[in-house]
Coordinates of C-alpha atoms in Angstrom, one line a residue:
Chain C
Y1 CA 137.0 137.4 92.4
L2 CA 134.7 136.5 89.4
S3 CA 135.4 137.7 85.9
C4 CA 132.8 138.8 83.5
D5 CA 133.7 138.1 79.8
P6 CA 132.0 138.6 76.6
Y7 CA 132.3 135.0 75.6
L8 CA 129.9 134.0 78.3
R9 CA 127.1 135.6 75.9
S10 CA 127.6 132.6 73.6
R11 CA 126.8 130.1 76.5
M12 CA 123.5 131.4 76.4
S13 CA 122.8 131.2 72.7
G14 CA 121.1 127.8 72.7
N15 CA 122.0 127.0 69.2
D16 CA 123.5 123.6 68.2
E17 CA 126.4 124.8 66.4
P18 CA 129.7 123.6 68.1
S19 CA 130.9 126.5 70.1
H20 CA 134.2 126.7 71.9
V21 CA 132.4 126.6 75.5
P22 CA 129.5 124.6 76.4
D23 CA 126.1 126.2 77.1
F24 CA 124.9 127.1 80.4
V25 CA 122.6 124.5 81.8
Q26 CA 119.3 126.0 83.2
G27 CA 119.0 125.3 87.0
E28 CA 122.7 124.9 87.4
V29 CA 125.2 127.3 89.0
L30 CA 126.7 129.3 86.3
T31 CA 130.6 129.0 85.9
T32 CA 133.0 131.6 85.0
L33 CA 136.7 132.2 85.4
G34 CA 137.7 133.3 89.0
V35 CA 140.3 133.7 91.6
S36 CA 140.0 131.4 94.7
K37 CA 141.7 130.4 97.9
V38 CA 141.9 126.8 98.8
V39 CA 139.7 126.1 101.8
E40 CA 139.9 122.4 102.0
S41 CA 141.5 120.0 99.6
G42 CA 141.6 116.4 98.8
H43 CA 144.2 116.7 96.1
Q44 CA 148.0 116.2 97.0
D45 CA 149.1 119.3 95.1
Y46 CA 146.7 121.8 96.7
K47 CA 146.6 122.7 100.4
P48 CA 144.4 125.1 102.4
G49 CA 145.4 128.7 101.7
D50 CA 146.8 128.1 98.2
L51 CA 145.4 130.9 95.7
V52 CA 144.3 129.5 92.2
W53 CA 142.5 131.0 89.2
G54 CA 140.4 128.9 86.7
M55 CA 137.0 128.1 85.8
T56 CA 134.8 128.4 89.2
G57 CA 131.1 128.4 90.0
C58 CA 129.5 131.8 90.6
E59 CA 129.1 131.1 94.2
E60 CA 130.9 132.1 97.5
Y61 CA 132.3 128.4 98.0
T62 CA 132.7 126.2 95.0
L63 CA 133.9 122.4 94.7
I64 CA 136.6 122.3 91.9
T65 CA 136.8 118.8 90.6
D66 CA 138.5 119.4 87.2
L67 CA 142.0 121.0 87.8
Q68 CA 143.0 120.7 84.1
S69 CA 142.5 124.5 83.7
H70 CA 143.5 125.8 86.9
F71 CA 146.7 127.6 87.6
K72 CA 148.4 128.2 91.0
I73 CA 149.0 132.2 91.5
N74 CA 152.8 132.5 91.5
H75 CA 152.7 136.3 92.0
P76 CA 150.6 137.0 95.0
E77 CA 152.4 140.2 95.6
L78 CA 150.4 141.7 92.8
P79 CA 146.8 142.4 93.2
L80 CA 145.0 139.1 93.1
S81 CA 142.2 140.5 91.1
Y82 CA 144.6 140.7 88.3
Y83 CA 144.4 137.1 87.8
T84 CA 141.0 137.6 86.4
G85 CA 142.6 140.0 83.9
V86 CA 146.1 141.2 83.2
L87 CA 147.5 137.9 84.7
G88 CA 144.8 135.6 83.6
M89 CA 142.8 134.7 80.6
P90 CA 142.4 138.0 79.0
G91 CA 146.1 138.9 79.4
L92 CA 147.0 135.6 77.8
T93 CA 144.3 136.4 75.1
A94 CA 146.1 139.8 74.3
Y95 CA 149.7 138.1 74.3
V96 CA 148.9 135.2 72.0
G97 CA 146.6 137.0 69.8
F98 CA 149.0 139.8 69.1
F99 CA 152.3 138.0 69.1
D100 CA 151.3 134.5 67.9
V101 CA 148.6 135.3 65.7
A102 CA 149.3 138.9 64.4
K103 CA 153.2 138.6 64.4
P104 CA 154.0 142.1 64.7
K105 CA 157.1 143.7 63.3
K106 CA 158.6 146.9 64.8
G107 CA 157.2 150.1 63.3
E108 CA 154.1 148.4 62.1
Y109 CA 150.7 150.4 62.3
V110 CA 148.2 148.6 64.8
F111 CA 144.4 149.3 65.3
V112 CA 142.7 147.9 68.4
S113 CA 138.9 148.1 68.8
A114 CA 137.2 147.9 72.1
A115 CA 140.7 149.3 73.3
S116 CA 140.1 150.1 76.6
G117 CA 138.5 146.6 77.6
A118 CA 140.2 144.0 79.3
V119 CA 142.0 142.7 76.3
G120 CA 142.4 145.9 74.3
Q121 CA 144.4 148.0 76.8
L122 CA 146.9 145.2 76.8
V123 CA 147.3 144.7 73.2
G124 CA 147.8 148.3 72.8
Q125 CA 150.5 148.5 75.4
L126 CA 152.1 145.4 74.2
A127 CA 152.0 147.0 70.7
K128 CA 153.9 150.1 72.0
I129 CA 156.5 147.9 73.7
S130 CA 157.0 146.1 70.5
G131 CA 157.8 149.6 68.6
C132 CA 154.6 149.8 66.7
Y133 CA 152.3 152.9 66.0
V134 CA 148.7 152.1 68.0
V135 CA 145.4 153.5 67.8
G136 CA 142.4 152.5 69.6
S137 CA 138.6 153.0 69.5
A138 CA 136.3 153.1 72.4
G139 CA 132.8 154.0 73.0
S140 CA 133.2 157.2 75.2
D141 CA 135.2 160.2 75.6
E142 CA 136.3 159.3 79.0
K143 CA 137.7 155.6 77.5
V144 CA 139.3 157.6 74.7
N145 CA 141.1 159.9 77.2
L146 CA 142.2 156.8 79.1
L147 CA 143.7 155.3 76.1
K148 CA 145.7 158.3 75.2
T149 CA 146.8 159.2 78.8
K150 CA 147.0 156.1 80.7
F151 CA 147.7 153.3 78.3
G152 CA 149.9 155.5 75.9
F153 CA 148.0 154.8 72.7
D154 CA 149.3 157.2 70.0
D155 CA 145.7 158.0 69.1
A156 CA 142.2 157.0 69.7
F157 CA 138.6 157.8 68.8
N158 CA 135.1 157.7 70.1
Y159 CA 133.4 155.4 67.4
K160 CA 130.1 156.5 68.4
K161 CA 130.9 160.2 67.4
E162 CA 132.2 159.3 64.0
Q163 CA 129.8 159.5 61.1
D164 CA 132.1 157.6 58.6
L165 CA 134.5 154.8 60.1
D166 CA 136.3 154.7 56.8
A167 CA 137.1 158.4 56.9
T168 CA 138.2 158.1 60.6
L169 CA 140.5 155.3 59.9
K170 CA 142.0 157.2 56.9
R171 CA 142.5 159.9 59.1
C172 CA 144.2 158.0 61.8
F173 CA 146.1 155.8 59.4
P174 CA 147.1 157.8 56.3
E175 CA 149.5 154.9 55.5
G176 CA 147.1 152.1 56.3
I177 CA 146.7 149.3 59.0
D178 CA 149.2 146.6 59.2
I179 CA 147.5 144.8 62.1
Y180 CA 143.7 144.8 63.3
F181 CA 143.2 143.3 66.7
E182 CA 139.4 142.5 66.0
N183 CA 137.3 142.7 69.1
V184 CA 133.9 144.1 67.8
G185 CA 133.2 143.0 64.2
G186 CA 130.4 144.4 62.0
A187 CA 130.6 147.9 60.6
M188 CA 134.2 148.5 62.0
L189 CA 135.5 145.3 60.3
D190 CA 134.0 146.5 57.1
A191 CA 135.8 149.9 57.5
V192 CA 139.1 148.3 58.5
L193 CA 139.1 145.9 55.5
L194 CA 139.2 149.1 53.4
N195 CA 142.2 150.5 55.3
M196 CA 144.4 147.5 55.6
R197 CA 147.8 147.5 53.9
L198 CA 149.3 144.7 51.8
H199 CA 150.0 141.7 53.7
G200 CA 147.9 142.8 56.8
R201 CA 146.8 140.6 59.4
V202 CA 143.4 140.7 61.3
S203 CA 143.7 138.7 64.6
V204 CA 140.0 137.8 65.5
C205 CA 139.6 137.7 69.0
G206 CA 135.9 138.7 69.4
L207 CA 132.8 140.1 67.6
I208 CA 131.1 141.8 70.6
S209 CA 128.9 144.2 68.5
Q210 CA 127.3 141.0 67.0
Y211 CA 126.6 138.9 70.2
N212 CA 123.1 140.3 71.1
L213 CA 121.8 140.4 67.4
E214 CA 119.3 138.1 66.1
Q215 CA 121.3 138.0 63.0
S216 CA 124.8 139.1 62.4
E217 CA 125.4 142.0 60.3
G218 CA 127.1 141.1 56.9
V219 CA 130.4 142.0 56.2
R220 CA 130.8 143.3 52.5
N221 CA 134.3 144.1 52.1
L222 CA 136.0 140.8 52.0
F223 CA 137.3 141.3 48.4
C224 CA 140.2 143.4 50.1
I225 CA 141.3 139.9 51.6
I226 CA 142.4 139.2 48.2
T227 CA 143.6 142.4 46.8
K228 CA 145.5 143.2 50.0
R229 CA 146.6 139.6 50.6
I230 CA 145.2 139.8 54.1
R231 CA 145.4 137.0 56.6
M232 CA 142.4 136.8 59.0
E233 CA 142.9 134.3 61.8
G234 CA 140.7 133.4 64.7
F235 CA 141.9 131.9 68.1
I236 CA 140.6 130.9 71.3
V237 CA 143.0 131.3 74.2
T238 CA 142.5 127.8 75.8
D239 CA 144.5 126.5 72.9
H240 CA 147.4 128.4 74.3
Y241 CA 147.4 127.5 78.0
G242 CA 150.6 125.8 77.5
S243 CA 152.3 129.4 77.1
Y244 CA 150.7 130.6 80.5
R245 CA 153.8 130.2 82.8
K246 CA 156.0 132.0 80.2
F247 CA 153.4 134.6 79.8
E248 CA 152.9 135.2 83.6
E249 CA 156.4 135.7 84.3
E250 CA 156.9 138.3 81.3
M251 CA 153.6 140.1 82.2
A252 CA 154.3 140.2 86.0
G253 CA 157.9 141.8 85.2
Y254 CA 156.1 144.4 83.0
L255 CA 153.7 145.2 85.8
K256 CA 156.5 145.6 88.4
E257 CA 158.6 147.8 86.0
G258 CA 155.6 149.9 85.4
K259 CA 155.7 149.1 81.6
I260 CA 152.2 147.9 81.7
T261 CA 149.4 149.5 83.6
Y262 CA 145.9 148.0 84.2
V263 CA 142.4 149.3 84.8
E264 CA 139.8 147.3 86.3
D265 CA 136.0 147.9 86.8
V266 CA 135.2 146.3 90.1
A267 CA 131.5 145.6 90.9
E268 CA 130.8 144.8 94.7
G269 CA 129.3 141.4 95.8
I270 CA 128.2 138.3 94.0
E271 CA 124.8 139.8 93.6
S272 CA 126.1 142.2 91.1
F273 CA 127.3 139.5 88.5
P274 CA 124.2 139.6 86.1
T275 CA 124.2 143.5 85.9
A276 CA 127.9 143.7 85.5
L277 CA 127.9 141.1 82.7
I278 CA 125.1 142.6 80.8
G279 CA 126.8 146.0 81.3
L280 CA 129.7 144.6 78.9
F281 CA 127.5 144.8 75.9
Y282 CA 126.4 148.3 76.6
G283 CA 130.0 149.4 77.2
R284 CA 129.1 150.5 80.7
N285 CA 132.5 149.2 82.1
I286 CA 135.7 151.0 82.1
G287 CA 138.5 148.7 82.0
K288 CA 138.4 145.0 82.9
Q289 CA 134.9 144.1 84.4
L290 CA 135.1 141.9 87.5
V291 CA 133.0 141.1 90.6
V292 CA 134.4 141.0 94.1
V293 CA 132.9 138.1 96.2
A294 CA 135.1 138.5 99.1
R295 CA 138.3 140.5 100.0
E296 CA 141.4 138.8 101.8
Chain Z
Y1 CA 145.8 132.5 22.5
L2 CA 144.1 135.1 24.7
S3 CA 143.1 134.3 28.3
C4 CA 139.6 135.3 29.6
D5 CA 140.0 135.5 33.4
P6 CA 137.5 136.9 36.0
Y7 CA 139.9 139.4 37.6
L8 CA 139.6 141.2 34.4
R9 CA 136.3 142.4 35.6
S10 CA 138.0 144.3 38.5
R11 CA 139.7 146.4 35.9
M12 CA 136.5 147.9 34.7
S13 CA 135.3 149.1 38.4
G14 CA 136.4 152.5 38.1
N15 CA 136.7 152.8 41.8
D16 CA 139.6 154.4 43.6
E17 CA 140.5 151.8 45.8
P18 CA 144.1 150.2 45.4
S19 CA 143.4 147.2 43.3
H20 CA 145.7 144.3 42.5
V21 CA 145.7 145.4 38.7
P22 CA 145.2 148.8 37.1
D23 CA 142.1 149.6 35.4
F24 CA 141.5 149.6 31.7
V25 CA 142.1 152.7 30.1
Q26 CA 139.3 153.9 27.7
G27 CA 140.4 154.0 24.0
E28 CA 143.5 152.1 24.8
V29 CA 144.0 148.4 23.7
L30 CA 143.0 145.9 26.4
T31 CA 145.5 143.8 27.9
T32 CA 145.2 140.2 29.1
L33 CA 147.6 137.3 29.6
G34 CA 148.3 135.5 26.4
V35 CA 150.6 133.1 24.5
S36 CA 152.6 134.8 21.5
K37 CA 155.2 134.0 19.0
V38 CA 157.9 136.6 18.5
V39 CA 158.0 138.0 15.0
E40 CA 160.6 140.5 15.7
S41 CA 162.8 141.5 18.6
G42 CA 165.1 144.1 19.7
H43 CA 166.1 142.3 22.9
Q44 CA 168.9 139.9 23.0
D45 CA 167.3 137.3 24.9
Y46 CA 164.4 136.9 22.4
K47 CA 164.5 136.0 18.6
P48 CA 161.8 135.4 15.9
G49 CA 160.0 132.3 16.5
D50 CA 160.3 132.1 20.1
L51 CA 157.3 131.3 22.2
V52 CA 156.4 133.3 25.3
W53 CA 153.4 133.8 27.6
G54 CA 152.6 136.8 29.6
M55 CA 150.6 140.2 29.7
T56 CA 149.8 141.1 25.8
G57 CA 147.5 143.3 24.0
C58 CA 144.1 141.9 22.8
E59 CA 145.2 142.2 19.3
E60 CA 146.8 140.2 16.5
Y61 CA 150.1 141.7 16.8
T62 CA 151.4 143.4 19.9
L63 CA 154.4 145.4 20.9
I64 CA 155.7 144.0 24.3
T65 CA 158.2 146.5 25.9
D66 CA 157.8 145.3 29.6
L67 CA 159.3 141.7 29.8
Q68 CA 159.0 141.5 33.7
S69 CA 156.2 139.2 33.7
H70 CA 156.8 137.2 30.5
F71 CA 158.1 133.9 30.5
K72 CA 159.5 131.6 27.6
I73 CA 157.6 128.5 27.0
N74 CA 159.8 125.5 28.2
H75 CA 157.4 122.8 26.8
P76 CA 156.2 123.6 23.5
E77 CA 155.6 119.8 23.0
L78 CA 152.4 120.4 25.0
P79 CA 149.4 122.3 23.5
L80 CA 150.5 125.9 23.5
S81 CA 147.1 127.0 24.7
Y82 CA 147.8 125.4 28.0
Y83 CA 150.1 128.2 28.8
T84 CA 147.0 130.4 29.2
G85 CA 145.8 127.9 32.0
V86 CA 147.1 124.7 33.3
L87 CA 150.8 125.8 32.6
G88 CA 150.2 129.7 33.1
M89 CA 148.6 132.0 35.6
P90 CA 145.6 129.9 36.5
G91 CA 147.9 126.8 37.0
L92 CA 150.3 128.6 39.3
T93 CA 147.2 130.2 41.1
A94 CA 145.9 126.8 42.0
Y95 CA 149.3 125.5 43.1
V96 CA 150.4 128.3 45.3
G97 CA 146.8 128.8 46.7
F98 CA 146.5 125.3 47.5
F99 CA 150.0 124.4 48.7
D100 CA 151.3 127.6 50.0
V101 CA 148.2 129.1 51.4
A102 CA 146.0 126.2 52.4
K103 CA 148.9 123.9 53.5
P104 CA 147.0 120.6 52.7
K105 CA 147.9 117.5 54.7
K106 CA 147.1 113.9 53.6
G107 CA 143.6 112.8 54.4
E108 CA 142.1 116.3 54.8
Y109 CA 138.7 117.4 53.6
V110 CA 138.8 119.7 50.7
F111 CA 136.0 121.6 49.1
V112 CA 136.5 123.8 46.0
S113 CA 133.9 126.1 44.4
A114 CA 133.8 127.0 40.7
A115 CA 135.4 123.6 40.6
S116 CA 135.3 123.0 36.9
G117 CA 136.9 126.4 36.0
A118 CA 140.3 127.2 35.1
V119 CA 141.8 127.0 38.6
G120 CA 139.3 124.8 40.2
Q121 CA 139.7 121.9 38.2
L122 CA 143.4 122.0 39.0
V123 CA 143.0 122.4 42.8
G124 CA 140.7 119.3 42.9
Q125 CA 143.2 117.3 41.0
L126 CA 146.2 118.6 43.2
A127 CA 144.2 117.7 46.2
K128 CA 143.7 114.1 44.9
I129 CA 147.4 113.8 44.2
S130 CA 148.0 114.8 47.8
G131 CA 145.7 112.2 49.3
C132 CA 142.7 114.5 50.2
Y133 CA 139.1 114.1 49.8
V134 CA 137.6 116.5 47.4
V135 CA 134.4 117.8 46.6
G136 CA 133.4 120.4 44.1
S137 CA 130.6 122.8 43.3
A138 CA 129.7 123.8 40.0
G139 CA 126.6 125.6 38.0
S140 CA 125.4 122.8 35.8
D141 CA 124.8 119.1 35.7
E142 CA 127.3 118.9 32.9
K143 CA 130.1 120.3 34.9
V144 CA 129.4 118.3 37.9
N145 CA 129.5 115.2 35.6
L146 CA 132.9 116.5 34.4
L147 CA 134.2 116.9 38.2
K148 CA 133.2 113.4 38.9
T149 CA 134.3 111.5 35.8
K150 CA 137.1 113.4 34.3
F151 CA 138.7 115.2 37.2
G152 CA 138.4 112.5 39.7
F153 CA 136.6 114.4 42.5
D154 CA 135.1 112.3 45.3
D155 CA 131.9 114.2 45.0
A156 CA 130.4 117.2 43.3
F157 CA 127.2 119.1 43.3
N158 CA 125.3 121.6 41.2
Y159 CA 124.7 124.6 43.5
K160 CA 122.0 125.8 41.5
K161 CA 119.7 122.9 42.3
E162 CA 120.5 123.0 45.9
Q163 CA 117.8 124.8 48.4
D164 CA 120.0 124.8 51.3
L165 CA 123.8 124.9 51.0
D166 CA 124.3 124.4 54.5
A167 CA 122.5 121.0 54.3
T168 CA 124.2 120.2 51.1
L169 CA 127.6 120.7 52.7
K170 CA 126.8 118.8 55.7
R171 CA 125.8 115.9 53.4
C172 CA 129.0 115.9 51.6
F173 CA 131.2 116.7 54.5
P174 CA 129.7 114.9 57.4
E175 CA 133.0 115.3 59.1
G176 CA 133.3 119.0 58.0
I177 CA 135.8 120.9 55.9
D178 CA 139.5 121.4 56.4
I179 CA 140.2 123.3 53.4
Y180 CA 138.0 125.5 51.4
F181 CA 139.4 126.9 48.2
E182 CA 137.4 130.0 47.5
N183 CA 136.5 131.2 44.1
V184 CA 133.0 132.6 44.7
G185 CA 132.1 134.2 48.0
G186 CA 128.7 135.4 49.1
A187 CA 126.3 132.6 50.1
M188 CA 128.7 129.8 49.5
L189 CA 131.1 131.3 51.8
D190 CA 128.4 131.8 54.4
A191 CA 127.5 128.2 54.3
V192 CA 131.2 126.9 54.2
L193 CA 131.9 128.7 57.3
L194 CA 129.3 126.8 59.3
N195 CA 130.9 123.6 58.1
M196 CA 134.6 124.2 58.7
R197 CA 136.5 122.0 61.1
L198 CA 138.8 123.2 63.8
H199 CA 141.9 124.8 62.4
G200 CA 140.4 125.0 58.9
R201 CA 141.9 127.2 56.2
V202 CA 140.1 129.4 53.5
S203 CA 142.3 130.1 50.6
V204 CA 140.7 133.2 49.2
C205 CA 141.4 133.2 45.3
G206 CA 138.3 135.0 43.9
L207 CA 134.8 136.1 44.7
I208 CA 133.2 135.8 41.4
S209 CA 129.6 135.8 42.6
Q210 CA 130.2 139.4 43.8
Y211 CA 132.0 141.2 40.9
N212 CA 129.0 142.2 38.9
L213 CA 126.9 143.5 42.0
E214 CA 126.4 146.8 43.0
Q215 CA 127.2 146.1 46.5
S216 CA 128.6 142.8 47.8
E217 CA 126.4 140.5 49.7
G218 CA 127.3 140.7 53.3
V219 CA 128.8 137.5 54.9
R220 CA 127.4 136.8 58.4
N221 CA 129.0 133.8 59.9
L222 CA 132.5 135.2 60.6
F223 CA 131.9 134.3 64.3
C224 CA 133.0 130.6 63.0
I225 CA 136.5 132.1 62.3
I226 CA 136.7 132.4 66.3
T227 CA 135.0 129.3 67.4
K228 CA 136.8 127.1 64.7
R229 CA 140.0 129.0 64.8
I230 CA 139.9 129.5 61.1
R231 CA 142.6 131.1 59.1
M232 CA 141.3 132.9 55.9
E233 CA 144.0 134.4 53.7
G234 CA 144.0 136.0 50.4
F235 CA 146.6 135.8 47.7
I236 CA 147.5 137.2 44.3
V237 CA 149.5 134.8 42.0
T238 CA 151.9 137.7 40.8
D239 CA 153.4 137.6 44.2
H240 CA 154.4 133.9 43.6
Y241 CA 155.9 134.2 39.9
G242 CA 159.4 133.4 41.4
S243 CA 158.0 129.9 41.8
Y244 CA 157.0 129.6 38.3
R245 CA 159.7 127.5 36.8
K246 CA 159.4 124.8 39.6
F247 CA 155.7 124.7 39.0
E248 CA 156.1 124.6 35.2
E249 CA 158.2 121.4 35.5
E250 CA 156.2 119.8 38.2
M251 CA 152.9 120.2 36.2
A252 CA 154.4 119.5 32.8
G253 CA 155.5 116.2 34.4
Y254 CA 151.9 115.7 35.7
L255 CA 150.4 116.3 32.3
K256 CA 152.8 114.0 30.4
E257 CA 152.2 111.3 33.1
G258 CA 148.5 111.7 32.8
K259 CA 148.0 112.5 36.4
I260 CA 146.3 115.7 35.6
T261 CA 143.9 116.5 32.7
Y262 CA 142.7 119.9 31.7
V263 CA 139.5 121.2 29.8
E264 CA 139.5 124.2 27.8
D265 CA 136.5 126.0 26.5
V266 CA 138.1 127.6 23.3
A267 CA 136.5 130.6 21.5
E268 CA 137.4 131.3 17.9
G269 CA 138.7 134.5 16.8
I270 CA 139.8 137.7 18.5
E271 CA 136.3 139.1 17.9
S272 CA 134.8 136.6 20.4
F273 CA 136.9 137.9 23.3
P274 CA 134.3 140.2 24.8
T275 CA 131.4 137.7 24.6
A276 CA 133.8 134.9 26.0
L277 CA 134.8 137.2 28.9
I278 CA 131.3 138.0 29.8
G279 CA 130.2 134.4 29.7
L280 CA 132.6 133.7 32.6
F281 CA 130.2 135.6 34.9
Y282 CA 127.2 133.4 33.7
G283 CA 129.1 130.5 34.0
R284 CA 128.7 129.7 30.1
N285 CA 132.2 128.4 29.8
I286 CA 133.2 124.6 30.6
G287 CA 136.8 124.7 31.7
K288 CA 139.2 127.3 31.1
Q289 CA 138.0 130.1 28.8
L290 CA 140.2 131.3 25.9
V291 CA 140.2 132.8 22.7
V292 CA 142.3 131.6 19.6
V293 CA 143.7 134.4 17.7
A294 CA 145.7 132.3 15.3
R295 CA 146.8 128.7 15.2
E296 CA 150.3 127.5 14.3

């Protein structure tokens, strides 16, 4: 299974800014996170048949030489594809971005954008488990319906149908927002800043609305950061890989107990990878986008 | 002594956003922070001759009914006007914004904008006391000279003479910036974001470049918050008045030992208050702007 994630876009930007992941190199095999079965191994800790997840080539067979960011799969009784999502990088992203960065308290008001995506759907459910009130935004009525019926969000809206995001947020959060889990950026962030509560927190995970623009949209309401004493903090999940095992056990438990549910959008065959990746930026996927290279 | 501070501008905005200070009311006496001597008192803790600082009317004699945000002056041996600045609200602002919000470590790279102002000159000196490398920006060569010679900044530049703030910051901070003490906003913030180091902190104290604009400039480089794991946090000094006494003793000590020096821009007479306040937004003041109503 290969994972399609928005951050891959930044590996094609070709600018010389220090980025969190190295650019793709033309002519070389693209890499992405994936789930693999060991076929042959020259490493004492790995033997044929072992299941692992980590950075892999977008190819049917790949040679893994750097095992620093690979993890053995401890719960093969759960769907293996989950290790591209709820039990892999997006799952840990939701977990550390919500608990470690946003530091939620019971009863707080939480807003999640791109809420039906790989990370968003989990943030919403973790927020509900934590006793928060949760609203999500998404880009279609079908996704909004998913948020309300399948993921247990308290409310949700289709941002493409809203004329005035500030008014929408005031309707959904008459008391204001304590935590914004930021996946999109741009106009949504500007509207959120106007609606944050005192001492609110913005956990900045992604800004997908901006990745395909020549120049980012400007965010104008930063003065609210002062008046509302807002903490806005970015994070990168790879800094938190040390928490992975603790997370994996906790999340596997939630999945088995039915406390968390996960929706995937599965594209068939390695040849579907480019289309599936591009689709993320048009919101074509419903749930976590992944590609099946081969089934067990 | 009456204090002229940038935040007073937001009390004239007339918008319905929750702000950190209430709007001025037309026809009523303006209020600002000031240093006063008690002439008459109906309160057991205050007697004629006592010196206090806190929110006061912009008038020669004022009736203070709310003593919640008034402090008796413990160091009358220092210039009383200092209680509008280095020993008052701007001093505490620099102190909590630098130590409590930015959480500096020895050897870190610190950038301060509006660095010769009431708050900036202190942030720079506190950063030097903490063993940091400090660069400041200001709007005239005279101010830049003051930063380098009087306040002990390691380097400083006149932002009005720089064509490309990104290039300027790269020149001043080849290793990047760990802490940005933000007083101005707009284009400066955008350039700083490009030059922050991993796990950098932006302590958001003010955005004076934006206060007189019809619409704020957009900030476009927020993606750096993710790639560099930046924490950007706003604060309001009134939340930290509980730390005042500890701060007052520490700062009075620094002043007496000559470890901190303070520059004031003193306007004579209450009638100069409006001009002095407006001057802040044109950078006419050199150092802390205050108005003398009467001398001892």
